[in-house]
Coordinates of N, CA and C and ligand atoms in Angstrom, one line a residue:
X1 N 0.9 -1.2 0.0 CA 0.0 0.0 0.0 C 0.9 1.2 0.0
X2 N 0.5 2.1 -1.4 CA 1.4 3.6 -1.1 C 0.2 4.8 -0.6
X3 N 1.0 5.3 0.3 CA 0.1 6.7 0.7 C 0.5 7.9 -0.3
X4 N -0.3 8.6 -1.1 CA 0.0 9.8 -1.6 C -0.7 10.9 -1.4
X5 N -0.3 11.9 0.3 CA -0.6 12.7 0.4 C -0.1 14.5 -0.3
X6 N -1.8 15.4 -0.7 CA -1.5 16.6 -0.9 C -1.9 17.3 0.0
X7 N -1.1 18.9 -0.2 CA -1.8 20.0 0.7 C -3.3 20.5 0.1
X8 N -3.2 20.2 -1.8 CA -4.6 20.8 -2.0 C -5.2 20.0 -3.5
X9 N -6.1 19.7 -3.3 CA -7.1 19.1 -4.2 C -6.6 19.1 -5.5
X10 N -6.3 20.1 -6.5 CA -5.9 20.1 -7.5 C -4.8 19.3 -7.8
X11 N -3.4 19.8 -6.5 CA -2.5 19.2 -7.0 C -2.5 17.0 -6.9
X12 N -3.2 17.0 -6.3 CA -3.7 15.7 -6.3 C -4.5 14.8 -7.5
X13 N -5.7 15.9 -7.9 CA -5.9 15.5 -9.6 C -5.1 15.8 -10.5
X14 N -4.5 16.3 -10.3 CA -3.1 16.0 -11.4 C -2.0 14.8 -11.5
X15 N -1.7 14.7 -9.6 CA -1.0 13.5 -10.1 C -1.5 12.5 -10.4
X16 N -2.7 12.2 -9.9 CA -3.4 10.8 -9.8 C -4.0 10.2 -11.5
X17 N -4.2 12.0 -12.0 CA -4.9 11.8 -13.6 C -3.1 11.4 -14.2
X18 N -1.8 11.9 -14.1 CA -1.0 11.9 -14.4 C -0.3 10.6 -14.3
X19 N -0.9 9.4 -13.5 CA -0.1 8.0 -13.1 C -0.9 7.4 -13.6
X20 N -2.3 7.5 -13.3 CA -3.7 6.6 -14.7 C -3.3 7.1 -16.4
X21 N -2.5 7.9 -16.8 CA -2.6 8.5 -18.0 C -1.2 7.7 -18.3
X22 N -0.1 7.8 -17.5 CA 1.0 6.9 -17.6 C 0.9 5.4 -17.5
X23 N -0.1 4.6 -16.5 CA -0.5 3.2 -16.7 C -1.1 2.8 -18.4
X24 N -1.9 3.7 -18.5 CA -2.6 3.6 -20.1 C -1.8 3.5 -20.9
X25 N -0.5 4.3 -20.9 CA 0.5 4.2 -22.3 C 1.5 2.9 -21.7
X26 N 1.8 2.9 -20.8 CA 2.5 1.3 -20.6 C 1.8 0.4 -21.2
X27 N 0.3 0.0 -21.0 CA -0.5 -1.2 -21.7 C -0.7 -1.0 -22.8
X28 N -1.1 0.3 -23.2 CA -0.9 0.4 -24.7 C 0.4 0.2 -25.3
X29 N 1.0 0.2 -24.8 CA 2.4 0.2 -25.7 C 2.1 -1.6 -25.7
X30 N 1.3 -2.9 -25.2 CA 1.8 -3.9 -24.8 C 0.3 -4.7 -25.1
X31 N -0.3 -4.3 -25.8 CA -1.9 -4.8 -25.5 C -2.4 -3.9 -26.8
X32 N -3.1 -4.9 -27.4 CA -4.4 -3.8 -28.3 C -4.8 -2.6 -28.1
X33 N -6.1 -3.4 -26.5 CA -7.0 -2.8 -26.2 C -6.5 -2.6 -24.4
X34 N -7.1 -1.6 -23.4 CA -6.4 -1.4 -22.5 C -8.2 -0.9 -21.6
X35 N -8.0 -0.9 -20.5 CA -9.4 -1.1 -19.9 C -9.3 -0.2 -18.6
X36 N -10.6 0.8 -18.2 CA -10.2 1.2 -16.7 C -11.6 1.2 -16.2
X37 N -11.8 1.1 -15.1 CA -12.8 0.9 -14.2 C -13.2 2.2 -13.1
X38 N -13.7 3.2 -13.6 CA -13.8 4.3 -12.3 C -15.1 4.7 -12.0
X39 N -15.1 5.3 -10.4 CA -16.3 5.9 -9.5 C -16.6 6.9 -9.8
X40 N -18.2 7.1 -9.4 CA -18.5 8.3 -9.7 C -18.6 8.7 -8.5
X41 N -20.0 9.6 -7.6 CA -19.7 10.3 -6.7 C -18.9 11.8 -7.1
X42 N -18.8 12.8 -6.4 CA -18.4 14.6 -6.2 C -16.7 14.1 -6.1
X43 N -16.3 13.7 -5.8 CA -14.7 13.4 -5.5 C -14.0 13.6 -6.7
X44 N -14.1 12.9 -7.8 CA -13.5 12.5 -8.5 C -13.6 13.5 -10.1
X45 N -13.8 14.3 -9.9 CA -14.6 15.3 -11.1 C -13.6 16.3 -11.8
X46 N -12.5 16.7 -10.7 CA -11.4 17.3 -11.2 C -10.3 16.4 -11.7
X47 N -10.2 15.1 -10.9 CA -8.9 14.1 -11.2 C -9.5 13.5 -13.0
X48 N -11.0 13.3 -13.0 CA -11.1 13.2 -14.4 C -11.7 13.8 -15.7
X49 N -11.6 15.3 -15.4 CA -11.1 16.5 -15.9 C -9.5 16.6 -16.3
X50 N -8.6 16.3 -16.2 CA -7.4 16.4 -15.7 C -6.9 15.4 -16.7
X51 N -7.2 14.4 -16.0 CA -7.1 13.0 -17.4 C -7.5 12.9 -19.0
X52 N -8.5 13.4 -19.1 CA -9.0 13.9 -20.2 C -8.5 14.4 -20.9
X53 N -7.5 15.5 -20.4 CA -6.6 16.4 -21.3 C -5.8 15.9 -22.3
X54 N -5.3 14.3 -21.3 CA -4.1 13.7 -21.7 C -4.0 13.3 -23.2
X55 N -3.0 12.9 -23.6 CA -2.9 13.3 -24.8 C -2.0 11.5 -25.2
X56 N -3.3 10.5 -25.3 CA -3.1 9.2 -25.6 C -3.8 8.8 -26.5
X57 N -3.7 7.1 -26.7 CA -4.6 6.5 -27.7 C -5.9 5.9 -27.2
X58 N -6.6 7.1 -27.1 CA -7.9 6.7 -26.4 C -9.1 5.7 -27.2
X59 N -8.8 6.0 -28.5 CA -9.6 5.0 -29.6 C -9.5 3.5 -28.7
X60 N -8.1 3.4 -28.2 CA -7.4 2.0 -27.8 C -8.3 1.3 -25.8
X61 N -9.0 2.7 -25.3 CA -9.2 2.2 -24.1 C -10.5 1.9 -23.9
X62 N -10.8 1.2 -23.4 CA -12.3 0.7 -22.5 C -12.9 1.2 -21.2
X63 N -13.9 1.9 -21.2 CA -14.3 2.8 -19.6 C -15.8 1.8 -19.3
X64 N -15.3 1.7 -18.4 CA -16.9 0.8 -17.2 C -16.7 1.8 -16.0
X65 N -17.6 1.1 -15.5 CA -17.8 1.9 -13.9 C -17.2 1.2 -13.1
X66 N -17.0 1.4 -11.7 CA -17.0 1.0 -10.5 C -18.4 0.5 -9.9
X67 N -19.7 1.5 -10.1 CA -20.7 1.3 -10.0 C -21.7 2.3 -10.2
X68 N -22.5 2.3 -10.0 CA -23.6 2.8 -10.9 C -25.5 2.9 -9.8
X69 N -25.7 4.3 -9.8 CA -27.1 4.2 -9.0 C -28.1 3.8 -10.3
X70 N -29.0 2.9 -10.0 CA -30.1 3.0 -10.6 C -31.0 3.7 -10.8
X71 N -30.6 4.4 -11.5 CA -31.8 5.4 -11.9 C -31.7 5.4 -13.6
X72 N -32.5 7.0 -14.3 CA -32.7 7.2 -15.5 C -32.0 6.7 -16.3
X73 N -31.7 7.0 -17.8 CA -30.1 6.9 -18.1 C -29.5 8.2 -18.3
X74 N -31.0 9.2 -18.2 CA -30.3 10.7 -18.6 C -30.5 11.7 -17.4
X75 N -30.3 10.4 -16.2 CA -30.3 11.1 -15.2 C -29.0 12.1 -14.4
X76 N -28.9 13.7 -13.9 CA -27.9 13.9 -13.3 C -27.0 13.3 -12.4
X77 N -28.0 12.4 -12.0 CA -27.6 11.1 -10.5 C -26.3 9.8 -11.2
X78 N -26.7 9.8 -12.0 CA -26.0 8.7 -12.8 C -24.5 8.7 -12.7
X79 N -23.8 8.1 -12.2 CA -22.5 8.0 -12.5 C -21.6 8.4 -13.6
X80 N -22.4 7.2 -14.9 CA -22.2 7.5 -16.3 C -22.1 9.2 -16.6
X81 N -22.9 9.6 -16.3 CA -22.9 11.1 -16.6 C -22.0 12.4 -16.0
X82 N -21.9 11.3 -15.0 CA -20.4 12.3 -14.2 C -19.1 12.1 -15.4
X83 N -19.0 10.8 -15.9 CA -17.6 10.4 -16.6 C -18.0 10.9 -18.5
X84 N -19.2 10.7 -18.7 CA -20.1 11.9 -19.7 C -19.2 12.9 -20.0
X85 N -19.3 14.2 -18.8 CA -18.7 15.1 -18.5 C -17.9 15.5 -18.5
X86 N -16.9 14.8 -17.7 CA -15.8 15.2 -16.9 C -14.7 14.5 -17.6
X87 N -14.9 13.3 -18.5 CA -13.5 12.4 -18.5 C -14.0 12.4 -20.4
X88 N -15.0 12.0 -20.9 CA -15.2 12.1 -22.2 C -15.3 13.5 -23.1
X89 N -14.0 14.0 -22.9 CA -14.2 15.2 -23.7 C -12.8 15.4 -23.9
X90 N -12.4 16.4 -25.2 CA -10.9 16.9 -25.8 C -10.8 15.0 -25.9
X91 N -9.7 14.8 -26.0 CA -8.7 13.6 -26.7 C -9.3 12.5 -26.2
X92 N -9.9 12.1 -24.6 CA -10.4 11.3 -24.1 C -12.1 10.8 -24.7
X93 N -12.6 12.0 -25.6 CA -13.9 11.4 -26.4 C -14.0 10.3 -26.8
X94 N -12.5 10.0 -27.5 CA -12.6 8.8 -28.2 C -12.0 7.5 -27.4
X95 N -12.4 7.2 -26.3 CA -12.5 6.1 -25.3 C -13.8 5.6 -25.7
X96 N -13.8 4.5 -25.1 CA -15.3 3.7 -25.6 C -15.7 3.5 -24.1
X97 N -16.8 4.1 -24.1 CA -17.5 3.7 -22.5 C -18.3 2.5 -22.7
X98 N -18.2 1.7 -21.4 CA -19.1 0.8 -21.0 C -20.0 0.8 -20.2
X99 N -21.5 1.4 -20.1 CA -22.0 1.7 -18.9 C -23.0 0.8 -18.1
X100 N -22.8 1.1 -17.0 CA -23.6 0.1 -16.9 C -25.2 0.0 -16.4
X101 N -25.7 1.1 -16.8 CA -27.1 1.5 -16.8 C -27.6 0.9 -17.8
X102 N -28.7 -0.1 -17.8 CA -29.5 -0.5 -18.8 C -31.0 -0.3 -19.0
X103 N -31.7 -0.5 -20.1 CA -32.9 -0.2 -20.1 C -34.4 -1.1 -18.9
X104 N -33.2 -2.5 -18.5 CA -34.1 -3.5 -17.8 C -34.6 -2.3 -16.6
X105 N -35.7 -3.0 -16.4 CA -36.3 -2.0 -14.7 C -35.3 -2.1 -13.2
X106 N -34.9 -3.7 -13.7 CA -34.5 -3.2 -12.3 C -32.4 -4.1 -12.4
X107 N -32.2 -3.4 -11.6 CA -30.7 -4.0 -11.9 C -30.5 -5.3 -11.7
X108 N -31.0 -6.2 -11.1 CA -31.3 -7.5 -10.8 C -31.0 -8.4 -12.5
X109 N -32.5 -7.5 -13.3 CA -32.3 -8.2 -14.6 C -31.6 -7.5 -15.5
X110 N -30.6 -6.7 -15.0 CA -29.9 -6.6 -16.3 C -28.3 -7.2 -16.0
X111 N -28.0 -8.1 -14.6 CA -27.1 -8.9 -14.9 C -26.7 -9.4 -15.5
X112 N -27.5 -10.8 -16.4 CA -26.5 -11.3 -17.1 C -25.8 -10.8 -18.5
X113 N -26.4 -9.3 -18.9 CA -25.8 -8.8 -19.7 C -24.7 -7.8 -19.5
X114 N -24.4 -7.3 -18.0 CA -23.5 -6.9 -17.5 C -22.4 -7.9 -17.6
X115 N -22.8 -8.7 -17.1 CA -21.2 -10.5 -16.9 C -20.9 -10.0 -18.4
X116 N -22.0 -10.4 -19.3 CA -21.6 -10.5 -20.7 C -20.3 -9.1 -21.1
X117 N -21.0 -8.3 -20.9 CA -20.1 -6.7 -21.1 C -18.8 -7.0 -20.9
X118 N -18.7 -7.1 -19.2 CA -17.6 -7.2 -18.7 C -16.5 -8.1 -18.9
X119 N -17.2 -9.5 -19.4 CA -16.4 -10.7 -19.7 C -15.2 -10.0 -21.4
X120 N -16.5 -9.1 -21.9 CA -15.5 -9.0 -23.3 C -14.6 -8.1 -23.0
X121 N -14.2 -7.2 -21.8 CA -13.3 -5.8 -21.6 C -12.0 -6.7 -21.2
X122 N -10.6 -6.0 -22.0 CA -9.5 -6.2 -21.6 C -9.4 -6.3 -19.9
X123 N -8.5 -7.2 -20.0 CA -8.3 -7.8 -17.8 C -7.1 -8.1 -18.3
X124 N -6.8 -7.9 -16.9 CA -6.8 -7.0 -15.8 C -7.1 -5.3 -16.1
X125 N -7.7 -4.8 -15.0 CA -8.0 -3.6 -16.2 C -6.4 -2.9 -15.7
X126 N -6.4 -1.8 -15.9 CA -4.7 -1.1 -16.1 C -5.0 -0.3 -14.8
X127 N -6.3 -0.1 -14.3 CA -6.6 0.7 -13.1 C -8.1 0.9 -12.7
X128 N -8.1 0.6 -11.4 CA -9.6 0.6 -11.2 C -9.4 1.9 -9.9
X129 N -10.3 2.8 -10.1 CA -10.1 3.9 -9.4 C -11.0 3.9 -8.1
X130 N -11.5 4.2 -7.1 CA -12.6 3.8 -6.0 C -12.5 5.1 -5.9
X131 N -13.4 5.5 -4.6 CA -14.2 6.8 -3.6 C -14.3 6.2 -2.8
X132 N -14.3 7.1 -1.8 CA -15.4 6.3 -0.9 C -16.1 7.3 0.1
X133 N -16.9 6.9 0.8 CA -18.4 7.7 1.5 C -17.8 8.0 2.9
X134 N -18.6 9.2 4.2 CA -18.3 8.7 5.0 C -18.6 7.6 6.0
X135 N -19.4 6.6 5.4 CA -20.0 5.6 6.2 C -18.7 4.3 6.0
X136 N -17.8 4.4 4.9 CA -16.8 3.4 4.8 C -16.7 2.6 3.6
X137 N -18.1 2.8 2.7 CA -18.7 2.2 1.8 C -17.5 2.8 0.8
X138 N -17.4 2.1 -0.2 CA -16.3 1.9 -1.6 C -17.2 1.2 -2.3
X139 N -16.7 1.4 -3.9 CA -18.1 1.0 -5.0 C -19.2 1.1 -3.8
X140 N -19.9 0.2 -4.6 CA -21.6 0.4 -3.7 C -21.6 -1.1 -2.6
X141 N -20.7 -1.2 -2.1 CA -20.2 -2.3 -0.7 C -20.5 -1.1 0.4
X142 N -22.1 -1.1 0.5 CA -22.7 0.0 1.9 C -22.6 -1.3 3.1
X143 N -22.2 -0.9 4.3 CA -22.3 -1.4 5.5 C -23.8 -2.1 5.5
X144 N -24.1 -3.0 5.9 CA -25.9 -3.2 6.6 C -26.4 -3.9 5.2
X145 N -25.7 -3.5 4.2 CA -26.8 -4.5 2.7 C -26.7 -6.1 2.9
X146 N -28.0 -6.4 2.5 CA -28.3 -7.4 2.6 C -27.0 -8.5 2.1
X147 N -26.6 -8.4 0.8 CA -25.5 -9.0 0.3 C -23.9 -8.6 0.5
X148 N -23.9 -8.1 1.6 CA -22.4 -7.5 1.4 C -21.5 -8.5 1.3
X149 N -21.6 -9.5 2.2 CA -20.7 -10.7 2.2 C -20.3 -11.4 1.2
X150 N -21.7 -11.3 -0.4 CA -21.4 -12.0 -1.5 C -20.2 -10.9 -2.2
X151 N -20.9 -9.7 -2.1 CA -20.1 -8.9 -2.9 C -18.5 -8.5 -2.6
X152 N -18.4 -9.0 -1.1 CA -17.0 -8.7 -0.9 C -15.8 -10.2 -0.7
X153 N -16.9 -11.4 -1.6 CA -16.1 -12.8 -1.5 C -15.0 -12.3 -2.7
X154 N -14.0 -12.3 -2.0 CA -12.6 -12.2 -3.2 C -12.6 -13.6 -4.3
X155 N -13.3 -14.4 -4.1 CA -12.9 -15.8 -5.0 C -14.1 -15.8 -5.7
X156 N -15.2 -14.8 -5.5 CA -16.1 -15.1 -6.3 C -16.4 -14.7 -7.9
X157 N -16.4 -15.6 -8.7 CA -17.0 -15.7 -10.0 C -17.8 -14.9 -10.1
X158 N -18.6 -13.9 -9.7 CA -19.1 -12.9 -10.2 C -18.5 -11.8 -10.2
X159 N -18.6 -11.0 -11.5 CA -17.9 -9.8 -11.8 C -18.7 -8.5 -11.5
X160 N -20.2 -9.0 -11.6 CA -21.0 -7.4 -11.1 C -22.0 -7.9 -10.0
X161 N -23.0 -7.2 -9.6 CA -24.1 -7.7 -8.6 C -25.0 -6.7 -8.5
X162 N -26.0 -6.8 -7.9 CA -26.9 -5.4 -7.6 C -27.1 -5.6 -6.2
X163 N -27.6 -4.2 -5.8 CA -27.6 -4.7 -4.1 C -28.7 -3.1 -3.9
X164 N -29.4 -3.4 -2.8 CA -30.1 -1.8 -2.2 C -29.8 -2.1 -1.0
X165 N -29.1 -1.0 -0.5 CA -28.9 -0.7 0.6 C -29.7 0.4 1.4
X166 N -30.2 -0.3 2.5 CA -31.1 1.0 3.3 C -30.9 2.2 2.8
X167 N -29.7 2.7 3.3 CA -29.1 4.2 3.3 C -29.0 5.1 2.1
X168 N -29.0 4.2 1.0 CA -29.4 5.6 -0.1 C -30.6 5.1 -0.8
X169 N -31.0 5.9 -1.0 CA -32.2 5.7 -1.8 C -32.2 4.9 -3.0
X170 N -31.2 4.8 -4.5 CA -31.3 4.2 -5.1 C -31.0 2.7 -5.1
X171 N -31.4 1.6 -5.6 CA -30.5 0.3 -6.2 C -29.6 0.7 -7.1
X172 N -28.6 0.0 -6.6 CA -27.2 0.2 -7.2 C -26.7 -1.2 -7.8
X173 N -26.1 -1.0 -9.2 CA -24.7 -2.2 -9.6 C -23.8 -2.2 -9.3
X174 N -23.2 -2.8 -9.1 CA -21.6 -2.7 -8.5 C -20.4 -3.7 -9.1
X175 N -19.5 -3.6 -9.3 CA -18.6 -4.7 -9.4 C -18.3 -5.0 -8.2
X176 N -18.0 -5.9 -8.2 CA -17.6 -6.9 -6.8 C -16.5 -6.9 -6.2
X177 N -16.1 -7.6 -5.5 CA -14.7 -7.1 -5.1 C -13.6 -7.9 -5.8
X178 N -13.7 -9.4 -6.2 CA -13.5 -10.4 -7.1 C -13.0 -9.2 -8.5
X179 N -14.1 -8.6 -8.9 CA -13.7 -7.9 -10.2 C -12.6 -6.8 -9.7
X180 N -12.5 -6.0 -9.2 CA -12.2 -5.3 -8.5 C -10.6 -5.1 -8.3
X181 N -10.3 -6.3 -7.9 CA -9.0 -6.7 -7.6 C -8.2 -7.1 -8.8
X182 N -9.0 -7.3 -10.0 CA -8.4 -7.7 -11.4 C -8.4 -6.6 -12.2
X183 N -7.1 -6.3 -11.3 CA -6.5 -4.5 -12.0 C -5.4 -4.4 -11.8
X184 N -4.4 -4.2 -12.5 CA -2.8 -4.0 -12.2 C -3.1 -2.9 -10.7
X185 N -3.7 -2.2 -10.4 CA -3.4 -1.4 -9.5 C -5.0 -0.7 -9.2
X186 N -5.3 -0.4 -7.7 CA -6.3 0.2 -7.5 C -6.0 1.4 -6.8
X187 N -6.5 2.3 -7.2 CA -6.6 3.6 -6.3 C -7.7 4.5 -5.5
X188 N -7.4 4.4 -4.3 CA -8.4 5.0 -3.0 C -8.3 6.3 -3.4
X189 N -9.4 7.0 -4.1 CA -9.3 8.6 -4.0 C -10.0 9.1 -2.9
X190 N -9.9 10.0 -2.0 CA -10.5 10.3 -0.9 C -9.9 11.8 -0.4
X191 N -11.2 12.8 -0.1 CA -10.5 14.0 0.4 C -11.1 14.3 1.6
X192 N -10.7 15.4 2.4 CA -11.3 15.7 3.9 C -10.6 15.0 4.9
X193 N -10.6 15.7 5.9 CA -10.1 15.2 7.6 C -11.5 14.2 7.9
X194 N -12.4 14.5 7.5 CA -13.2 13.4 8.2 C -13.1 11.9 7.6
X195 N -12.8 12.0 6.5 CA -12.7 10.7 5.6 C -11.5 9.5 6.0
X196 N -10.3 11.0 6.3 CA -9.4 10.5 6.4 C -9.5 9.8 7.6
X197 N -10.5 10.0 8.6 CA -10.2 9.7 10.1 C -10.9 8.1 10.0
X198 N -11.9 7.9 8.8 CA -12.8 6.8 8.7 C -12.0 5.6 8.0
X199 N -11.0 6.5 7.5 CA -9.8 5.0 6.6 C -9.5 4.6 7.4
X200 N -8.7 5.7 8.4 CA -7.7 5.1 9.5 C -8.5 4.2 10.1
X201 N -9.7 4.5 10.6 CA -10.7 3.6 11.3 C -11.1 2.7 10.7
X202 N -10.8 2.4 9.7 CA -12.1 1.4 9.0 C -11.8 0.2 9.5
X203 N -10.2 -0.6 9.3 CA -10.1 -1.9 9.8 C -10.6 -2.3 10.7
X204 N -10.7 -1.4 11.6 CA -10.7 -1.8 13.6 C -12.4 -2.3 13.2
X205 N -13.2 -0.6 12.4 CA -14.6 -0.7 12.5 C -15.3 -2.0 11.7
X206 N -14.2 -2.8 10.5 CA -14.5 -3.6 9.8 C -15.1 -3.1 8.8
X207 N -15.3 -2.4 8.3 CA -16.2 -1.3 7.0 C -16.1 -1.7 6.0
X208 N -15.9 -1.7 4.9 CA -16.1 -2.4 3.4 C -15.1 -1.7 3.2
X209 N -14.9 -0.5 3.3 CA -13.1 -0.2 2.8 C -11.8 -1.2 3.2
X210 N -12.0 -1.9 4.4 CA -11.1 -2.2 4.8 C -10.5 -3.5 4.1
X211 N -11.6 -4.3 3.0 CA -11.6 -5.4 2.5 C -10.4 -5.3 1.2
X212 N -10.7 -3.5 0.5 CA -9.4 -3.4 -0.3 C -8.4 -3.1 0.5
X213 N -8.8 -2.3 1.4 CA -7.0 -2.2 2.3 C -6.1 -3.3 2.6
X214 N -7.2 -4.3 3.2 CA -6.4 -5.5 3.6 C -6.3 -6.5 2.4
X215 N -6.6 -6.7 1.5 CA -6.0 -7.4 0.2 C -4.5 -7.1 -0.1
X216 N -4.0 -8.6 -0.1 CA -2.7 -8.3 -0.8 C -2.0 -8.6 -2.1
X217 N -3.9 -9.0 -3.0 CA -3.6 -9.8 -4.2 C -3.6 -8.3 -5.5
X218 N -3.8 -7.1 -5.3 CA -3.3 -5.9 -6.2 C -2.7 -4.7 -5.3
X219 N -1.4 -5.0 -5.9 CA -0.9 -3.1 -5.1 C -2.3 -1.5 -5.6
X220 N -2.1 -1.7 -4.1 CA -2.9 0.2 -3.8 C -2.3 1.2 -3.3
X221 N -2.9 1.9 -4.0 CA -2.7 3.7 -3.4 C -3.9 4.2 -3.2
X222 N -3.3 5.1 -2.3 CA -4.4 5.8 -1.3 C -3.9 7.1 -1.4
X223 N -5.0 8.3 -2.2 CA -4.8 9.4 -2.5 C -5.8 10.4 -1.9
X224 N -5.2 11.3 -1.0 CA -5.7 12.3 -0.2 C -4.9 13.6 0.1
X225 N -6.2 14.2 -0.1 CA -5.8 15.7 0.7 C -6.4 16.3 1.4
X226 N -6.4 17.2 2.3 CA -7.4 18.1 3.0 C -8.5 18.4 2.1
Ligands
6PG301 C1 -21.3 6.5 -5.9 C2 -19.8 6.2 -6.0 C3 -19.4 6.0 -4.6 C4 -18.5 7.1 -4.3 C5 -18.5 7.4 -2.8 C6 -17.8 8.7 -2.5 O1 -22.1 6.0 -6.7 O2 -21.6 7.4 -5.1 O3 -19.4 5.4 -6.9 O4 -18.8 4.8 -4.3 O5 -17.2 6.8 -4.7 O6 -19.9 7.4 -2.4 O7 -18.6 9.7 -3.1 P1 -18.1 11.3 -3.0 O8 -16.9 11.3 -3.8 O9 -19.3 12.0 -3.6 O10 -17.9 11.5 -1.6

């Protein structure tokens, strides 16, 4: 595990868009097609702003989520629409998104065409990026859901799941933790004193963050600033 702390937000989306932008051209140089897995949530909006600029062979990469609220598809809530925004524009347009909002009603039945999706994207992806909340939750692994235990079985054969958790209002998809880990490298983005106080905490409290901390089957970094 590397810590990479800043004094301020920006200079953090820079390095972090600048080490995912450099992972990309290593696999590109070595691989066809090249694959990344990232969160939506408010955190992450500048770091993939930042990345976007970069100036690679984006024709060549593959975008999925980390996970995804169920809602509209042209909803503002939507994950997809954060990475819409923020990461598909200048040079990074020509990435190919995978999203994983589908037209089924409920995320349940649009499983097996998720597996399907997922199964055809370049693996290991080159980088799967996380968030996380302050309840401890990473992808959509909320404390109290009914399924957390399936979602956080590292040996499990499933690559996505759906799950509603009391605490937010939508049903959510998620990749699992099994998918998760099949990434040259994951990265904890995370900012604030209070967040930071819930990482340090998480092991002791057992929280769903703690399941990537304590893995030792892909090197992490943990990126924070005030
Ligand atoms: C989501 C995200 C989620 C996010 C954390 C942190 O759907 O909300 O994928 O896992 O990473 O909730 O969200 P913030 O960055 O908004 O604090």
């Amino acid at each position: 595990m590397r810590k990479h702390d800043f004094s301020h937000r920006v200079e953090l989306d820079q390095a972090l868009a600048r080490t995912v932008a450099a992972a990309l051209r290593v696999d590109l140089a070595q691989q066809p097609r090249v694959s990344l897995a990232l969160s939506g949530g408010s955190t992450p909006r500048g770091m993939l702003q930042q990345l976007s600029r970069h100036d690679l062979d984006w024709q060549r990469v593959d975008i999925t989520l980390v996970d995804e609220r169920w809602v509209a598809p042209d909803s503002p809530e939507a994950n997809e629409h954060l990475l819409r925004e923020c990461l598909l524009q200048g040079p990074a347009a020509a990435a190919q998104l995978y999203p994983l909002l589908r037209p089924q009603h409920s995320p349940e039945s649009a499983l097996p065409a998720l597996e399907a999706m997922l199964a055809g994207l370049p693996r290991p992806f080159t980088a799967v990026v996380l968030g996380m909340g302050a309840d401890g939750h990473t992808a959509s692994w909320f404390p109290g859901a009914d399924n957390l235990a399936s979602l956080l079985d590292a040996e499990s054969q499933q690559r996505v799941a759906a799950t509603r958790p009391a605490s937010v209002p939508q049903a959510r998809v998620t990749l699992t933790l099994a998918a998760v880990l099949d990434s040259r490298n994951i990265h904890l983005h995370l900012t604030g004193t209070d967040k930071r106080t819930v990482l340090d905490d998480a092991t002791e409290l057992k929280l769903p963050v703690a399941q990537v901390l304590q893995q030792t089957h892909t090197p992490l970094h943990i990126w924070w600033s005030p």
